[in-house]
mmCIF file of C-alpha atoms in Angstrom:
data_model
loop_
_atom_site.group_PDB
_atom_site.id
_atom_site.type_symbol
_atom_site.label_atom_id
_atom_site.label_comp_id
_atom_site.label_asym_id
_atom_site.label_seq_id
_atom_site.Cartn_x
_atom_site.Cartn_y
_atom_site.Cartn_z
ATOM 1 C CA MET S 1 14.323 -16.174 -10.092
ATOM 2 C CA ARG S 2 11.598 -15.056 -12.502
ATOM 3 C CA ILE S 3 11.076 -11.440 -13.602
ATOM 4 C CA ALA S 4 7.864 -10.311 -15.323
ATOM 5 C CA ILE S 5 8.335 -7.499 -17.857
ATOM 6 C CA ASP S 6 5.658 -5.277 -19.356
ATOM 7 C CA ALA S 7 6.424 -5.722 -23.059
ATOM 8 C CA MET S 8 3.902 -3.059 -24.083
ATOM 9 C CA GLY S 9 4.963 -0.248 -21.735
ATOM 10 C CA GLY S 10 6.883 2.775 -22.989
ATOM 11 C CA GLU S 11 7.094 4.905 -26.097
ATOM 12 C CA LYS S 12 9.286 2.435 -28.013
ATOM 13 C CA SER S 13 7.711 -0.842 -26.975
ATOM 14 C CA PRO S 14 7.865 -3.653 -27.576
ATOM 15 C CA GLY S 15 11.057 -3.239 -29.629
ATOM 16 C CA VAL S 16 13.368 -1.789 -26.970
ATOM 17 C CA VAL S 17 11.931 -4.140 -24.362
ATOM 18 C CA LEU S 18 12.836 -7.147 -26.506
ATOM 19 C CA GLN S 19 16.305 -5.719 -27.136
ATOM 20 C CA GLY S 20 16.761 -5.066 -23.423
ATOM 21 C CA THR S 21 16.159 -8.712 -22.543
ATOM 22 C CA GLN S 22 18.744 -10.303 -24.826
ATOM 23 C CA VAL S 23 21.699 -10.297 -22.419
ATOM 24 C CA LEU S 24 19.867 -11.093 -19.200
ATOM 25 C CA LYS S 25 17.701 -13.912 -20.557
ATOM 26 C CA HIS S 26 20.769 -16.118 -20.080
ATOM 27 C CA GLU S 27 21.017 -15.143 -16.394
ATOM 28 C CA VAL S 28 17.415 -15.112 -15.177
ATOM 29 C CA GLU S 29 13.998 -16.355 -16.290
ATOM 30 C CA LEU S 30 12.159 -13.513 -18.040
ATOM 31 C CA ILE S 31 8.432 -13.374 -18.744
ATOM 32 C CA LEU S 32 7.282 -10.965 -21.451
ATOM 33 C CA VAL S 33 3.747 -9.806 -20.700
ATOM 34 C CA GLY S 34 1.735 -8.314 -23.548
ATOM 35 C CA VAL S 35 -0.096 -8.888 -26.808
ATOM 36 C CA GLU S 36 1.520 -12.109 -28.020
ATOM 37 C CA ALA S 37 1.005 -11.498 -31.744
ATOM 38 C CA VAL S 38 2.553 -8.025 -31.516
ATOM 39 C CA ILE S 39 5.527 -9.302 -29.535
ATOM 40 C CA LYS S 40 6.231 -12.084 -32.042
ATOM 41 C CA LYS S 41 5.773 -9.809 -35.068
ATOM 42 C CA THR S 42 8.132 -7.194 -33.613
ATOM 43 C CA ALA S 43 10.735 -9.841 -32.812
ATOM 44 C CA GLU S 44 10.521 -11.106 -36.388
ATOM 45 C CA ASP S 45 10.778 -7.603 -37.879
ATOM 46 C CA LEU S 46 13.817 -6.741 -35.746
ATOM 47 C CA ASN S 47 15.394 -10.191 -36.082
ATOM 48 C CA ILE S 48 15.378 -10.678 -32.314
ATOM 49 C CA SER S 49 15.412 -14.189 -30.893
ATOM 50 C CA LEU S 50 12.662 -15.116 -28.442
ATOM 51 C CA ASP S 51 14.551 -18.234 -27.347
ATOM 52 C CA GLY S 52 14.757 -18.371 -23.572
ATOM 53 C CA LEU S 53 11.879 -15.913 -23.140
ATOM 54 C CA GLU S 54 8.415 -16.853 -21.920
ATOM 55 C CA ILE S 55 5.450 -14.921 -23.323
ATOM 56 C CA ARG S 56 2.344 -14.378 -21.199
ATOM 57 C CA HIS S 57 -0.507 -13.026 -23.314
ATOM 58 C CA ALA S 58 -2.347 -9.897 -22.152
ATOM 59 C CA SER S 59 -4.996 -8.585 -24.524
ATOM 60 C CA GLN S 60 -5.074 -4.960 -23.340
ATOM 61 C CA VAL S 61 -2.603 -2.077 -23.123
ATOM 62 C CA ILE S 62 -2.812 0.918 -20.795
ATOM 63 C CA GLU S 63 -1.867 3.931 -22.889
ATOM 64 C CA MET S 64 0.115 6.875 -21.534
ATOM 65 C CA ASP S 65 -2.926 9.174 -21.727
ATOM 66 C CA ASP S 66 -5.372 6.760 -20.069
ATOM 67 C CA PRO S 67 -6.697 7.946 -16.672
ATOM 68 C CA PRO S 68 -4.575 5.823 -14.282
ATOM 69 C CA SER S 69 -7.159 4.781 -11.692
ATOM 70 C CA ALA S 70 -9.889 4.078 -14.238
ATOM 71 C CA ALA S 71 -7.533 2.114 -16.502
ATOM 72 C CA ALA S 72 -6.275 0.047 -13.572
ATOM 73 C CA LYS S 73 -9.830 -1.132 -12.883
ATOM 74 C CA LYS S 74 -11.326 -1.287 -16.376
ATOM 75 C CA LYS S 75 -8.396 -2.854 -18.229
ATOM 76 C CA ALA S 76 -8.263 -6.033 -16.178
ATOM 77 C CA ASP S 77 -6.276 -7.870 -18.864
ATOM 78 C CA SER S 78 -3.676 -5.142 -19.416
ATOM 79 C CA SER S 79 0.010 -6.029 -19.562
ATOM 80 C CA ILE S 80 0.592 -4.055 -16.353
ATOM 81 C CA ARG S 81 -2.150 -5.793 -14.407
ATOM 82 C CA VAL S 82 -1.335 -9.283 -15.674
ATOM 83 C CA GLY S 83 2.344 -8.757 -14.828
ATOM 84 C CA LEU S 84 1.539 -7.546 -11.319
ATOM 85 C CA GLN S 85 -0.818 -10.477 -10.821
ATOM 86 C CA LEU S 86 2.056 -12.828 -11.663
ATOM 87 C CA LEU S 87 4.033 -11.105 -8.917
ATOM 88 C CA LYS S 88 1.192 -11.419 -6.420
ATOM 89 C CA ASP S 89 0.661 -15.102 -7.239
ATOM 90 C CA GLY S 90 4.357 -15.881 -6.762
ATOM 91 C CA ALA S 91 4.847 -16.762 -10.438
ATOM 92 C CA ALA S 92 7.371 -13.896 -10.626
ATOM 93 C CA GLN S 93 9.606 -12.329 -8.001
ATOM 94 C CA ALA S 94 9.629 -8.829 -9.514
ATOM 95 C CA PHE S 95 7.864 -6.723 -12.153
ATOM 96 C CA VAL S 96 9.371 -4.152 -14.546
ATOM 97 C CA SER S 97 7.488 -1.619 -16.674
ATOM 98 C CA ALA S 98 8.205 1.519 -18.706
ATOM 99 C CA GLY S 99 4.490 2.268 -18.925
ATOM 100 C CA SER S 100 2.486 5.092 -17.386
ATOM 101 C CA THR S 101 3.827 5.772 -13.888
ATOM 102 C CA GLY S 102 0.378 6.671 -12.600
ATOM 103 C CA ALA S 103 -1.115 3.500 -14.043
ATOM 104 C CA ILE S 104 1.655 1.330 -12.605
ATOM 105 C CA MET S 105 1.141 2.826 -9.153
ATOM 106 C CA ALA S 106 -2.671 2.644 -9.296
ATOM 107 C CA THR S 107 -2.617 -0.952 -10.523
ATOM 108 C CA ALA S 108 0.057 -1.975 -8.017
ATOM 109 C CA LYS S 109 -2.015 -0.557 -5.157
ATOM 110 C CA LEU S 110 -5.075 -2.381 -6.496
ATOM 111 C CA VAL S 111 -3.384 -5.759 -7.042
ATOM 112 C CA LEU S 112 -0.630 -5.835 -4.417
ATOM 113 C CA GLY S 113 -1.623 -3.175 -1.923
ATOM 114 C CA THR S 114 0.810 -1.164 0.160
ATOM 115 C CA ILE S 115 3.002 -2.555 2.903
ATOM 116 C CA PRO S 116 1.071 -2.428 6.206
ATOM 117 C CA GLY S 117 1.957 0.790 7.991
ATOM 118 C CA VAL S 118 3.164 2.606 4.874
ATOM 119 C CA LYS S 119 0.999 5.646 4.168
ATOM 120 C CA ARG S 120 2.050 6.349 0.583
ATOM 121 C CA PRO S 121 4.473 4.760 -1.943
ATOM 122 C CA ALA S 122 7.501 6.559 -3.362
ATOM 123 C CA ILE S 123 9.676 6.105 -6.437
ATOM 124 C CA ALA S 124 13.348 5.989 -5.426
ATOM 125 C CA GLN S 125 15.562 7.195 -8.280
ATOM 126 C CA LEU S 126 19.331 6.791 -8.242
ATOM 127 C CA ILE S 127 21.030 10.009 -9.309
ATOM 128 C CA PRO S 128 24.720 10.569 -10.091
ATOM 129 C CA THR S 129 26.849 12.871 -7.950
ATOM 130 C CA LEU S 130 30.483 13.922 -7.902
ATOM 131 C CA ILE S 131 31.228 11.175 -5.362
ATOM 132 C CA ALA S 132 28.810 8.248 -5.773
ATOM 133 C CA PRO S 133 25.151 7.687 -6.644
ATOM 134 C CA SER S 134 22.532 9.027 -4.245
ATOM 135 C CA VAL S 135 18.860 8.167 -3.817
ATOM 136 C CA LEU S 136 16.210 10.792 -4.619
ATOM 137 C CA LEU S 137 12.657 10.079 -3.496
ATOM 138 C CA ASP S 138 9.889 10.647 -4.313
ATOM 139 C CA VAL S 139 10.122 11.438 -8.035
ATOM 140 C CA GLY S 140 6.481 11.114 -8.990
ATOM 141 C CA ALA S 141 4.424 8.557 -7.074
ATOM 142 C CA THR S 142 2.937 10.875 -4.418
ATOM 143 C CA VAL S 143 2.692 14.550 -5.342
ATOM 144 C CA ASP S 144 0.633 15.742 -2.351
ATOM 145 C CA CYS S 145 2.353 14.897 0.907
ATOM 146 C CA ARG S 146 2.055 15.224 4.649
ATOM 147 C CA PRO S 147 5.041 15.301 7.037
ATOM 148 C CA LYS S 148 4.461 11.652 7.966
ATOM 149 C CA TYR S 149 4.652 10.616 4.306
ATOM 150 C CA LEU S 150 7.975 12.391 3.763
ATOM 151 C CA TYR S 151 9.366 10.899 6.954
ATOM 152 C CA GLN S 152 8.429 7.410 5.765
ATOM 153 C CA PHE S 153 10.077 8.169 2.415
ATOM 154 C CA GLY S 154 13.236 8.819 4.406
ATOM 155 C CA LEU S 155 12.883 5.527 6.273
ATOM 156 C CA MET S 156 12.394 3.568 3.044
ATOM 157 C CA GLY S 157 15.187 5.458 1.291
ATOM 158 C CA ASN S 158 17.471 4.685 4.219
ATOM 159 C CA ILE S 159 16.797 0.950 3.859
ATOM 160 C CA TYR S 160 17.229 1.100 0.081
ATOM 161 C CA ALA S 161 20.561 2.945 0.338
ATOM 162 C CA LYS S 162 21.823 0.439 2.909
ATOM 163 C CA HIS S 163 20.992 -2.655 0.883
ATOM 164 C CA PHE S 164 21.329 -1.376 -2.695
ATOM 165 C CA LEU S 165 24.263 1.036 -2.354
ATOM 166 C CA ASN S 166 25.884 -0.748 0.614
ATOM 167 C CA ILE S 167 26.035 2.417 2.725
ATOM 168 C CA GLU S 168 26.182 1.485 6.400
ATOM 169 C CA GLN S 169 24.702 4.742 7.732
ATOM 170 C CA PRO S 170 23.105 6.759 4.929
ATOM 171 C CA ARG S 171 23.014 10.536 5.374
ATOM 172 C CA ILE S 172 19.452 11.780 4.936
ATOM 173 C CA GLY S 173 18.757 15.266 3.569
ATOM 174 C CA LEU S 174 15.482 17.145 3.141
ATOM 175 C CA LEU S 175 15.270 19.047 -0.158
ATOM 176 C CA ASN S 176 14.532 22.691 0.648
ATOM 177 C CA ILE S 177 15.015 26.278 -0.540
ATOM 178 C CA GLY S 178 17.670 26.878 2.096
ATOM 179 C CA SER S 179 19.919 24.932 4.440
ATOM 180 C CA GLU S 180 18.733 26.657 7.627
ATOM 181 C CA GLU S 181 16.167 24.903 9.827
ATOM 182 C CA SER S 182 13.867 27.935 9.634
ATOM 183 C CA LYS S 183 13.606 27.815 5.824
ATOM 184 C CA GLY S 184 10.807 26.262 3.778
ATOM 185 C CA ASN S 185 7.041 25.895 3.914
ATOM 186 C CA GLN S 186 5.075 24.350 6.776
ATOM 187 C CA LEU S 187 5.283 20.872 5.258
ATOM 188 C CA VAL S 188 9.073 20.933 5.158
ATOM 189 C CA LYS S 189 9.429 22.550 8.597
ATOM 190 C CA LYS S 190 7.231 19.923 10.258
ATOM 191 C CA THR S 191 9.032 17.147 8.401
ATOM 192 C CA TYR S 192 12.380 18.555 9.528
ATOM 193 C CA ARG S 193 11.342 18.110 13.167
ATOM 194 C CA LEU S 194 10.351 14.486 12.554
ATOM 195 C CA PHE S 195 13.752 13.705 11.055
ATOM 196 C CA ALA S 196 15.637 15.670 13.719
ATOM 197 C CA ASN S 197 14.019 13.565 16.461
ATOM 198 C CA SER S 198 14.530 10.243 14.668
ATOM 199 C CA PRO S 199 17.338 7.643 14.896
ATOM 200 C CA LEU S 200 18.238 8.305 11.255
ATOM 201 C CA LYS S 201 21.490 10.061 10.360
ATOM 202 C CA PHE S 202 19.769 13.317 9.435
ATOM 203 C CA ALA S 203 22.035 15.901 7.800
ATOM 204 C CA GLY S 204 19.404 18.656 7.688
ATOM 205 C CA ASN S 205 18.117 20.584 4.719
ATOM 206 C CA VAL S 206 19.842 20.384 1.351
ATOM 207 C CA GLU S 207 19.462 22.920 -1.437
ATOM 208 C CA ALA S 208 18.942 21.757 -5.009
ATOM 209 C CA ASN S 209 22.289 23.137 -6.176
ATOM 210 C CA ASP S 210 24.090 21.002 -3.570
ATOM 211 C CA VAL S 211 22.425 17.666 -4.362
ATOM 212 C CA PHE S 212 25.018 16.660 -6.976
ATOM 213 C CA ARG S 213 27.956 17.293 -4.630
ATOM 214 C CA GLY S 214 27.376 13.869 -3.096
ATOM 215 C CA ASP S 215 27.327 14.894 0.571
ATOM 216 C CA ILE S 216 23.840 13.414 1.004
ATOM 217 C CA ASP S 217 23.023 9.748 0.363
ATOM 218 C CA VAL S 218 19.221 10.010 0.467
ATOM 219 C CA VAL S 219 17.424 13.174 -0.659
ATOM 220 C CA VAL S 220 13.781 13.383 0.426
ATOM 221 C CA CYS S 221 11.045 15.454 -1.231
ATOM 222 C CA ASP S 222 7.457 15.127 -2.427
ATOM 223 C CA GLY S 223 6.761 13.584 -5.823
ATOM 224 C CA PHE S 224 5.957 16.895 -7.501
ATOM 225 C CA ILE S 225 9.239 18.558 -6.527
ATOM 226 C CA GLY S 226 11.243 15.397 -7.189
ATOM 227 C CA ASN S 227 9.821 14.936 -10.665
ATOM 228 C CA VAL S 228 10.482 18.571 -11.587
ATOM 229 C CA PHE S 229 14.034 18.324 -10.207
ATOM 230 C CA LEU S 230 14.726 15.150 -12.184
ATOM 231 C CA LYS S 231 13.349 16.422 -15.496
ATOM 232 C CA LEU S 232 15.037 19.799 -15.137
ATOM 233 C CA SER S 233 18.355 18.008 -14.593
ATOM 234 C CA GLU S 234 17.787 15.804 -17.652
ATOM 235 C CA GLY S 235 16.844 18.818 -19.772
ATOM 236 C CA LEU S 236 19.863 20.824 -18.637
ATOM 237 C CA LEU S 237 22.204 17.959 -19.500
ATOM 238 C CA ALA S 238 20.576 17.601 -22.922
ATOM 239 C CA MET S 239 21.029 21.332 -23.582
ATOM 240 C CA ILE S 240 24.699 21.230 -22.563
ATOM 241 C CA ARG S 241 25.248 18.175 -24.746
ATOM 242 C CA HIS S 242 23.570 19.851 -27.733
ATOM 243 C CA ASN S 243 25.530 23.094 -27.379
ATOM 244 C CA VAL S 244 28.870 21.338 -27.034
ATOM 245 C CA PHE S 245 28.392 18.952 -29.953
ATOM 246 C CA ASN S 246 26.810 21.507 -32.270
ATOM 247 C CA GLY S 247 28.338 24.793 -31.216
ATOM 248 C CA SER S 248 31.501 26.108 -32.863
ATOM 249 C CA ASN S 249 32.359 29.530 -34.241
ATOM 250 C CA GLY S 250 34.133 27.903 -37.194
ATOM 251 C CA THR S 251 37.602 29.178 -36.293
ATOM 252 C CA PHE S 252 40.590 26.883 -35.817
ATOM 253 C CA MET S 253 40.749 27.600 -32.070
ATOM 254 C CA GLY S 254 36.989 27.206 -31.805
ATOM 255 C CA LYS S 255 37.181 23.744 -33.344
ATOM 256 C CA ILE S 256 40.099 22.734 -31.083
ATOM 257 C CA SER S 257 38.151 23.949 -28.056
ATOM 258 C CA GLN S 258 35.128 21.963 -29.170
ATOM 259 C CA ILE S 259 37.176 18.751 -29.549
ATOM 260 C CA ILE S 260 38.582 19.111 -26.034
ATOM 261 C CA THR S 261 35.180 19.912 -24.572
ATOM 262 C CA LYS S 262 33.622 16.915 -26.324
ATOM 263 C CA ARG S 263 36.166 14.595 -24.706
ATOM 264 C CA VAL S 264 35.387 16.018 -21.277
ATOM 265 C CA LEU S 265 31.644 15.793 -21.912
ATOM 266 C CA THR S 266 31.924 12.165 -23.045
ATOM 267 C CA LYS S 267 33.347 11.201 -19.640
ATOM 268 C CA PHE S 268 30.709 13.388 -17.989
ATOM 269 C CA ASN S 269 27.979 11.624 -19.972
ATOM 270 C CA GLU S 270 29.169 8.218 -18.805
ATOM 271 C CA SER S 271 28.627 9.244 -15.187
ATOM 272 C CA PHE S 272 25.397 11.180 -15.677
ATOM 273 C CA ASP S 273 23.716 8.975 -18.307
ATOM 274 C CA PRO S 274 20.247 8.111 -16.899
ATOM 275 C CA ASP S 275 20.216 4.840 -18.872
ATOM 276 C CA ARG S 276 23.058 3.651 -16.669
ATOM 277 C CA TYR S 277 20.701 3.513 -13.684
ATOM 278 C CA GLY S 278 17.728 2.012 -15.532
ATOM 279 C CA GLY S 279 14.531 1.827 -13.542
ATOM 280 C CA ALA S 280 13.574 3.000 -10.086
ATOM 281 C CA PRO S 281 11.828 0.875 -7.456
ATOM 282 C CA LEU S 282 8.327 1.751 -6.315
ATOM 283 C CA LEU S 283 8.919 1.531 -2.573
ATOM 284 C CA GLY S 284 6.040 0.984 -0.175
ATOM 285 C CA ILE S 285 4.181 -1.378 -2.511
ATOM 286 C CA ASN S 286 3.833 -4.959 -1.281
ATOM 287 C CA GLY S 287 6.101 -6.414 -3.970
ATOM 288 C CA SER S 288 9.222 -5.673 -6.008
ATOM 289 C CA CYS S 289 8.123 -3.236 -8.736
ATOM 290 C CA VAL S 290 10.508 -1.249 -10.944
ATOM 291 C CA VAL S 291 9.398 1.765 -12.982
ATOM 292 C CA CYS S 292 11.432 2.694 -16.073
ATOM 293 C CA HIS S 293 11.341 5.978 -17.994
ATOM 294 C CA GLY S 294 8.697 6.044 -20.714
ATOM 295 C CA ASN S 295 11.394 6.895 -23.254
ATOM 296 C CA SER S 296 13.745 4.146 -22.073
ATOM 297 C CA SER S 297 16.384 2.712 -24.376
ATOM 298 C CA ALA S 298 17.235 -0.990 -24.526
ATOM 299 C CA ARG S 299 20.130 -0.333 -22.141
ATOM 300 C CA ALA S 300 17.788 1.341 -19.644
ATOM 301 C CA ILE S 301 15.396 -1.620 -19.810
ATOM 302 C CA GLU S 302 18.279 -4.027 -19.227
ATOM 303 C CA ASN S 303 19.450 -2.046 -16.211
ATOM 304 C CA GLY S 304 15.877 -1.804 -14.960
ATOM 305 C CA ILE S 305 15.739 -5.601 -15.001
ATOM 306 C CA ARG S 306 19.042 -5.689 -13.107
ATOM 307 C CA THR S 307 17.521 -3.389 -10.489
ATOM 308 C CA ALA S 308 14.548 -5.744 -10.169
ATOM 309 C CA MET S 309 16.882 -8.719 -9.773
ATOM 310 C CA HIS S 310 18.781 -6.897 -7.024
ATOM 311 C CA LEU S 311 15.550 -5.944 -5.232
ATOM 312 C CA ALA S 312 14.319 -9.522 -5.231
ATOM 313 C CA LYS S 313 17.648 -11.168 -4.430
ATOM 314 C CA ASN S 314 18.359 -8.891 -1.464
ATOM 315 C CA GLU S 315 14.761 -8.955 -0.220
ATOM 316 C CA ILE S 316 14.655 -5.175 0.088
ATOM 317 C CA ILE S 317 10.849 -5.033 0.060
ATOM 318 C CA GLU S 318 10.749 -7.692 2.788
ATOM 319 C CA THR S 319 13.165 -5.605 4.877
ATOM 320 C CA ILE S 320 10.967 -2.518 4.488
ATOM 321 C CA ARG S 321 7.959 -4.639 5.461
ATOM 322 C CA SER S 322 9.642 -5.935 8.616
ATOM 323 C CA GLU S 323 10.980 -2.543 9.716
ATOM 324 C CA LEU S 324 7.966 -0.376 8.890
ATOM 325 C CA GLY S 325 5.088 -2.818 9.188
#
């Protein structure tokens, strides 16, 4: 198996990307796609071995503030486009990038296209719950949706949960402002009826405050709502972490309380650490693509590569193609 990795994508590239490959380069063939001179210079500066890593030169980089669609077309030799072309040509079985989400999606649609029958792609993010990880989609690929799009997100999320989380019959929930069928805007109400009349195990509407309970295996929403939900959750966790580790009234009991709380939060962090889940697959695209957070750490990159390996090994994209195409 060969995995192509965008070495230039993300706020800390190529350093964290190189660090994130060091363990897995002994398990799978990895292709670093990017400006060769920059990759080699960074490896030298950080004392990182490039042994076991293939470098595929790409002379251009799509920056985070580049217009996605225009960059996808104009920067034909970008690390994102070259990496996706390797996937299309069969020279790689999956592609991983921490670059601009919009640019990854636009370039993937241009190079690979969508799976026949799929209206819009969706990013499927694993999120921690009190019971086991759940799938939240979409978290940013398609912000303006129709009922049919959301229903297809549910179908793809159902397949992903079956094959990635090994859940025999995933429970599908529609993210809404209330649990009652009558709640929500017209988009959600029409989508509800599609799910209710489908063969999926539809559990109805789910409110945002209930998502982390773990009663729902696949949570469906449009990319705008999903992205806001995800970033709000990350920000809330960061605030809690900051207050616990920095807040103390200076008294003896205050310090004791802080020590105890820190121990509890450390366990909490292990479960809710986003780096643990790495990247998220871009479902609906005609190839195994994994999108990592722009601020990914080396651990997140490593786990993003693991996600890509799992996608390719279990032929999840092929299953979506056969069931939805």
